[in-house]
């Protein structure tokens, strides 16, 4: 299971250095991510970690689309460790460098004065729950897709008359899983 994370490092060097269609696609995705992260971020240094994380998760999720390879991002431990590390680093950065802004986010604008203490409590709890819900969401999405592909694959061999319909369903599910892999890594 965990070999899927390391399999990308075992790709031959010419894949990464020589111009090919796959490398052109990777460059195109990376360039669009750089433009989007820099456009929405005041901190330009943040783009490196965000793009690295995006590519790492995308390649991990794509490895899960290969038959008989269970993606590492479907494991709750993997997702939770990434989510907790990034969440903790963002919280520490925010509370040490932008304390006033972090306090402002605890009370939504337009909240009546009577409800402010409750809103601080609710927002604090939602901030603490966020990495766990993120980890569970990515794990559940990856597991659900694999489960559906497994069930369709088992029915494919049993239903000979329905084979064409099942193949079309399987191809549609693969395209859907490809979209989920992109969305989850984004």
PDB file of C-alpha atoms in Angstrom:
ATOM      1  CA  UNK A   1       0.000   0.000   0.000  1.00  0.00           C
ATOM      2  CA  UNK A   2       2.646   2.516   0.969  1.00  0.00           C
ATOM      3  CA  UNK A   3       4.789   1.683  -2.047  1.00  0.00           C
ATOM      4  CA  UNK A   4       2.484   3.792  -4.223  1.00  0.00           C
ATOM      5  CA  UNK A   5       3.885   6.924  -2.554  1.00  0.00           C
ATOM      6  CA  UNK A   6       7.454   5.979  -3.412  1.00  0.00           C
ATOM      7  CA  UNK A   7       6.743   4.637  -6.894  1.00  0.00           C
ATOM      8  CA  UNK A   8       6.878   8.111  -8.423  1.00  0.00           C
ATOM      9  CA  UNK A   9      10.467   8.550  -7.286  1.00  0.00           C
ATOM     10  CA  UNK A  10      11.357   5.379  -9.150  1.00  0.00           C
ATOM     11  CA  UNK A  11      10.306   6.849 -12.498  1.00  0.00           C
ATOM     12  CA  UNK A  12      13.294   7.119 -14.816  1.00  0.00           C
ATOM     13  CA  UNK A  13      14.988  10.501 -15.039  1.00  0.00           C
ATOM     14  CA  UNK A  14      14.254  10.995 -18.776  1.00  0.00           C
ATOM     15  CA  UNK A  15      10.554  11.211 -17.899  1.00  0.00           C
ATOM     16  CA  UNK A  16      11.227  14.366 -15.921  1.00  0.00           C
ATOM     17  CA  UNK A  17      13.882  15.910 -18.184  1.00  0.00           C
ATOM     18  CA  UNK A  18      13.047  15.077 -21.800  1.00  0.00           C
ATOM     19  CA  UNK A  19      10.148  16.885 -23.470  1.00  0.00           C
ATOM     20  CA  UNK A  20       7.129  14.627 -23.840  1.00  0.00           C
ATOM     21  CA  UNK A  21       3.359  14.948 -23.852  1.00  0.00           C
ATOM     22  CA  UNK A  22       3.165  13.846 -20.226  1.00  0.00           C
ATOM     23  CA  UNK A  23       5.787  16.379 -19.173  1.00  0.00           C
ATOM     24  CA  UNK A  24       4.037  19.114 -21.172  1.00  0.00           C
ATOM     25  CA  UNK A  25       0.821  18.319 -19.281  1.00  0.00           C
ATOM     26  CA  UNK A  26       2.658  18.460 -15.933  1.00  0.00           C
ATOM     27  CA  UNK A  27       4.228  21.809 -16.887  1.00  0.00           C
ATOM     28  CA  UNK A  28       0.872  23.200 -17.994  1.00  0.00           C
ATOM     29  CA  UNK A  29      -0.825  22.173 -14.723  1.00  0.00           C
ATOM     30  CA  UNK A  30       2.079  23.525 -12.657  1.00  0.00           C
ATOM     31  CA  UNK A  31       2.121  26.851 -14.520  1.00  0.00           C
ATOM     32  CA  UNK A  32      -1.617  27.342 -14.062  1.00  0.00           C
ATOM     33  CA  UNK A  33      -1.286  26.512 -10.350  1.00  0.00           C
ATOM     34  CA  UNK A  34       1.557  29.028  -9.955  1.00  0.00           C
ATOM     35  CA  UNK A  35      -0.528  31.745 -11.597  1.00  0.00           C
ATOM     36  CA  UNK A  36      -3.546  30.986  -9.425  1.00  0.00           C
ATOM     37  CA  UNK A  37      -1.640  30.740  -6.129  1.00  0.00           C
ATOM     38  CA  UNK A  38       0.330  33.926  -6.790  1.00  0.00           C
ATOM     39  CA  UNK A  39      -2.823  35.747  -7.920  1.00  0.00           C
ATOM     40  CA  UNK A  40      -4.703  34.984  -4.680  1.00  0.00           C
ATOM     41  CA  UNK A  41      -1.772  35.141  -2.278  1.00  0.00           C
ATOM     42  CA  UNK A  42       0.093  38.122  -0.935  1.00  0.00           C
ATOM     43  CA  UNK A  43       2.928  35.822   0.133  1.00  0.00           C
ATOM     44  CA  UNK A  44       4.735  34.605  -2.995  1.00  0.00           C
ATOM     45  CA  UNK A  45       6.828  32.073  -1.046  1.00  0.00           C
ATOM     46  CA  UNK A  46       3.677  30.126  -0.244  1.00  0.00           C
ATOM     47  CA  UNK A  47       3.342  29.029  -3.872  1.00  0.00           C
ATOM     48  CA  UNK A  48       6.222  26.546  -3.588  1.00  0.00           C
ATOM     49  CA  UNK A  49       4.697  24.542  -0.743  1.00  0.00           C
ATOM     50  CA  UNK A  50       1.188  24.672  -2.216  1.00  0.00           C
ATOM     51  CA  UNK A  51       2.275  23.489  -5.662  1.00  0.00           C
ATOM     52  CA  UNK A  52       4.479  20.763  -4.162  1.00  0.00           C
ATOM     53  CA  UNK A  53       1.590  19.555  -2.024  1.00  0.00           C
ATOM     54  CA  UNK A  54      -0.782  19.680  -5.005  1.00  0.00           C
ATOM     55  CA  UNK A  55       1.554  17.643  -7.215  1.00  0.00           C
ATOM     56  CA  UNK A  56       2.259  15.145  -4.418  1.00  0.00           C
ATOM     57  CA  UNK A  57      -1.428  14.552  -3.724  1.00  0.00           C
ATOM     58  CA  UNK A  58      -2.307  14.478  -7.423  1.00  0.00           C
ATOM     59  CA  UNK A  59       0.318  11.843  -8.214  1.00  0.00           C
ATOM     60  CA  UNK A  60      -0.738   9.820  -5.155  1.00  0.00           C
ATOM     61  CA  UNK A  61      -4.383   9.957  -6.221  1.00  0.00           C
ATOM     62  CA  UNK A  62      -3.488   9.072  -9.825  1.00  0.00           C
ATOM     63  CA  UNK A  63      -1.547   6.041  -8.611  1.00  0.00           C
ATOM     64  CA  UNK A  64      -4.764   4.882  -6.996  1.00  0.00           C
ATOM     65  CA  UNK A  65      -6.429   4.736 -10.415  1.00  0.00           C
ATOM     66  CA  UNK A  66      -4.018   2.017 -11.513  1.00  0.00           C
ATOM     67  CA  UNK A  67      -5.619  -1.400 -10.940  1.00  0.00           C
ATOM     68  CA  UNK A  68      -4.508  -3.312  -7.830  1.00  0.00           C
ATOM     69  CA  UNK A  69      -2.813  -0.267  -6.285  1.00  0.00           C
ATOM     70  CA  UNK A  70      -4.590   1.176  -3.277  1.00  0.00           C
ATOM     71  CA  UNK A  71      -3.835   4.870  -2.970  1.00  0.00           C
ATOM     72  CA  UNK A  72      -2.090   6.072   0.163  1.00  0.00           C
ATOM     73  CA  UNK A  73      -4.430   9.056   0.458  1.00  0.00           C
ATOM     74  CA  UNK A  74      -7.271   6.641   1.217  1.00  0.00           C
ATOM     75  CA  UNK A  75      -5.585   5.844   4.532  1.00  0.00           C
ATOM     76  CA  UNK A  76      -6.797   8.091   7.314  1.00  0.00           C
ATOM     77  CA  UNK A  77      -3.338   8.235   8.915  1.00  0.00           C
ATOM     78  CA  UNK A  78      -1.788   9.647   5.733  1.00  0.00           C
ATOM     79  CA  UNK A  79      -4.493  12.271   5.247  1.00  0.00           C
ATOM     80  CA  UNK A  80      -4.621  13.210   8.916  1.00  0.00           C
ATOM     81  CA  UNK A  81      -0.850  13.631   9.180  1.00  0.00           C
ATOM     82  CA  UNK A  82      -0.786  15.962   6.165  1.00  0.00           C
ATOM     83  CA  UNK A  83      -3.841  17.898   7.337  1.00  0.00           C
ATOM     84  CA  UNK A  84      -2.635  18.306  10.931  1.00  0.00           C
ATOM     85  CA  UNK A  85       0.859  19.371   9.891  1.00  0.00           C
ATOM     86  CA  UNK A  86      -0.351  22.004   7.456  1.00  0.00           C
ATOM     87  CA  UNK A  87      -3.144  23.205   9.739  1.00  0.00           C
ATOM     88  CA  UNK A  88      -0.799  23.535  12.710  1.00  0.00           C
ATOM     89  CA  UNK A  89       1.806  25.420  10.688  1.00  0.00           C
ATOM     90  CA  UNK A  90      -0.826  27.814   9.318  1.00  0.00           C
ATOM     91  CA  UNK A  91      -2.311  28.384  12.778  1.00  0.00           C
ATOM     92  CA  UNK A  92       1.096  29.025  14.343  1.00  0.00           C
ATOM     93  CA  UNK A  93       2.026  31.413  11.543  1.00  0.00           C
ATOM     94  CA  UNK A  94      -1.299  33.218  11.809  1.00  0.00           C
ATOM     95  CA  UNK A  95      -1.350  33.540  15.582  1.00  0.00           C
ATOM     96  CA  UNK A  96       2.281  34.689  15.814  1.00  0.00           C
ATOM     97  CA  UNK A  97       2.356  37.092  12.858  1.00  0.00           C
ATOM     98  CA  UNK A  98      -1.258  38.172  12.298  1.00  0.00           C
ATOM     99  CA  UNK A  99      -2.882  37.964  15.725  1.00  0.00           C
ATOM    100  CA  UNK A 100      -5.488  40.679  15.121  1.00  0.00           C
ATOM    101  CA  UNK A 101      -6.606  39.063  11.877  1.00  0.00           C
ATOM    102  CA  UNK A 102      -6.941  35.671  13.583  1.00  0.00           C
ATOM    103  CA  UNK A 103      -9.070  37.215  16.342  1.00  0.00           C
ATOM    104  CA  UNK A 104     -11.236  38.945  13.718  1.00  0.00           C
ATOM    105  CA  UNK A 105     -11.948  35.594  12.046  1.00  0.00           C
ATOM    106  CA  UNK A 106     -13.389  34.241  15.302  1.00  0.00           C
ATOM    107  CA  UNK A 107     -16.350  36.623  15.114  1.00  0.00           C
ATOM    108  CA  UNK A 108     -18.171  36.924  11.767  1.00  0.00           C
ATOM    109  CA  UNK A 109     -19.140  40.435  10.718  1.00  0.00           C
ATOM    110  CA  UNK A 110     -22.641  41.483  11.650  1.00  0.00           C
ATOM    111  CA  UNK A 111     -22.835  39.247  14.726  1.00  0.00           C
ATOM    112  CA  UNK A 112     -24.902  40.793  17.561  1.00  0.00           C
ATOM    113  CA  UNK A 113     -22.949  41.604  20.729  1.00  0.00           C
ATOM    114  CA  UNK A 114     -24.938  39.077  22.770  1.00  0.00           C
ATOM    115  CA  UNK A 115     -23.907  36.202  20.491  1.00  0.00           C
ATOM    116  CA  UNK A 116     -20.209  37.104  20.200  1.00  0.00           C
ATOM    117  CA  UNK A 117     -18.944  34.811  23.017  1.00  0.00           C
ATOM    118  CA  UNK A 118     -20.880  31.876  21.559  1.00  0.00           C
ATOM    119  CA  UNK A 119     -19.593  32.618  18.062  1.00  0.00           C
ATOM    120  CA  UNK A 120     -16.007  32.635  19.332  1.00  0.00           C
ATOM    121  CA  UNK A 121     -16.621  29.228  20.893  1.00  0.00           C
ATOM    122  CA  UNK A 122     -18.288  27.843  17.750  1.00  0.00           C
ATOM    123  CA  UNK A 123     -15.589  29.219  15.427  1.00  0.00           C
ATOM    124  CA  UNK A 124     -12.826  27.863  17.687  1.00  0.00           C
ATOM    125  CA  UNK A 125     -14.370  24.395  17.694  1.00  0.00           C
ATOM    126  CA  UNK A 126     -14.831  24.497  13.919  1.00  0.00           C
ATOM    127  CA  UNK A 127     -11.170  25.496  13.505  1.00  0.00           C
ATOM    128  CA  UNK A 128     -10.048  22.547  15.643  1.00  0.00           C
ATOM    129  CA  UNK A 129     -12.312  20.112  13.775  1.00  0.00           C
ATOM    130  CA  UNK A 130     -11.212  21.299  10.307  1.00  0.00           C
ATOM    131  CA  UNK A 131      -8.113  19.052   9.805  1.00  0.00           C
ATOM    132  CA  UNK A 132     -10.006  15.968  10.955  1.00  0.00           C
ATOM    133  CA  UNK A 133     -12.939  16.626   8.649  1.00  0.00           C
ATOM    134  CA  UNK A 134     -10.570  17.298   5.750  1.00  0.00           C
ATOM    135  CA  UNK A 135      -8.740  14.009   6.361  1.00  0.00           C
ATOM    136  CA  UNK A 136     -11.961  12.012   6.663  1.00  0.00           C
ATOM    137  CA  UNK A 137     -13.368  13.627   3.508  1.00  0.00           C
ATOM    138  CA  UNK A 138     -10.396  12.798   1.278  1.00  0.00           C
ATOM    139  CA  UNK A 139     -10.150   9.262   2.689  1.00  0.00           C
ATOM    140  CA  UNK A 140     -13.869   8.605   2.262  1.00  0.00           C
ATOM    141  CA  UNK A 141     -13.872   9.894  -1.323  1.00  0.00           C
ATOM    142  CA  UNK A 142     -10.916   7.722  -2.293  1.00  0.00           C
ATOM    143  CA  UNK A 143     -12.335   4.625  -0.583  1.00  0.00           C
ATOM    144  CA  UNK A 144     -15.797   5.120  -2.120  1.00  0.00           C
ATOM    145  CA  UNK A 145     -14.368   5.353  -5.627  1.00  0.00           C
ATOM    146  CA  UNK A 146     -12.277   2.227  -5.172  1.00  0.00           C
ATOM    147  CA  UNK A 147     -15.224   0.370  -3.718  1.00  0.00           C
ATOM    148  CA  UNK A 148     -17.434   1.279  -6.682  1.00  0.00           C
ATOM    149  CA  UNK A 149     -14.725   0.253  -9.160  1.00  0.00           C
ATOM    150  CA  UNK A 150     -14.286  -3.068  -7.353  1.00  0.00           C
ATOM    151  CA  UNK A 151     -18.014  -3.783  -7.348  1.00  0.00           C
ATOM    152  CA  UNK A 152     -18.332  -2.937 -11.046  1.00  0.00           C
ATOM    153  CA  UNK A 153     -15.271  -5.041 -11.834  1.00  0.00           C
ATOM    154  CA  UNK A 154     -16.759  -8.053 -10.071  1.00  0.00           C
ATOM    155  CA  UNK A 155     -20.082  -7.709 -11.901  1.00  0.00           C
ATOM    156  CA  UNK A 156     -18.271  -7.314 -15.203  1.00  0.00           C
ATOM    157  CA  UNK A 157     -17.132 -10.921 -15.200  1.00  0.00           C
ATOM    158  CA  UNK A 158     -20.497 -12.338 -14.075  1.00  0.00           C
ATOM    159  CA  UNK A 159     -22.847 -10.517 -16.473  1.00  0.00           C
ATOM    160  CA  UNK A 160     -21.814 -11.427 -20.018  1.00  0.00           C
ATOM    161  CA  UNK A 161     -24.936  -9.955 -21.741  1.00  0.00           C
ATOM    162  CA  UNK A 162     -24.512  -6.676 -19.840  1.00  0.00           C
ATOM    163  CA  UNK A 163     -20.781  -6.434 -20.514  1.00  0.00           C
ATOM    164  CA  UNK A 164     -20.988  -3.433 -22.874  1.00  0.00           C
ATOM    165  CA  UNK A 165     -23.154  -1.457 -20.460  1.00  0.00           C
ATOM    166  CA  UNK A 166     -20.865  -2.328 -17.572  1.00  0.00           C
ATOM    167  CA  UNK A 167     -17.785  -1.302 -19.583  1.00  0.00           C
ATOM    168  CA  UNK A 168     -19.345   2.097 -20.344  1.00  0.00           C
ATOM    169  CA  UNK A 169     -20.261   2.510 -16.681  1.00  0.00           C
ATOM    170  CA  UNK A 170     -16.731   1.555 -15.677  1.00  0.00           C
ATOM    171  CA  UNK A 171     -15.191   4.068 -18.106  1.00  0.00           C
ATOM    172  CA  UNK A 172     -17.518   6.781 -16.827  1.00  0.00           C
ATOM    173  CA  UNK A 173     -16.581   5.924 -13.262  1.00  0.00           C
ATOM    174  CA  UNK A 174     -12.891   6.074 -14.167  1.00  0.00           C
ATOM    175  CA  UNK A 175     -13.376   9.563 -15.631  1.00  0.00           C
ATOM    176  CA  UNK A 176     -15.288  10.557 -12.512  1.00  0.00           C
ATOM    177  CA  UNK A 177     -12.484   9.191 -10.312  1.00  0.00           C
ATOM    178  CA  UNK A 178      -9.956  11.134 -12.382  1.00  0.00           C
ATOM    179  CA  UNK A 179     -11.939  14.310 -11.719  1.00  0.00           C
ATOM    180  CA  UNK A 180     -12.152  13.449  -8.002  1.00  0.00           C
ATOM    181  CA  UNK A 181      -8.365  12.914  -7.929  1.00  0.00           C
ATOM    182  CA  UNK A 182      -7.821  16.406  -9.365  1.00  0.00           C
ATOM    183  CA  UNK A 183     -10.396  18.057  -7.099  1.00  0.00           C
ATOM    184  CA  UNK A 184      -9.150  16.345  -3.933  1.00  0.00           C
ATOM    185  CA  UNK A 185      -5.555  17.324  -4.622  1.00  0.00           C
ATOM    186  CA  UNK A 186      -6.596  20.915  -5.339  1.00  0.00           C
TER     187      UNK A 186
END
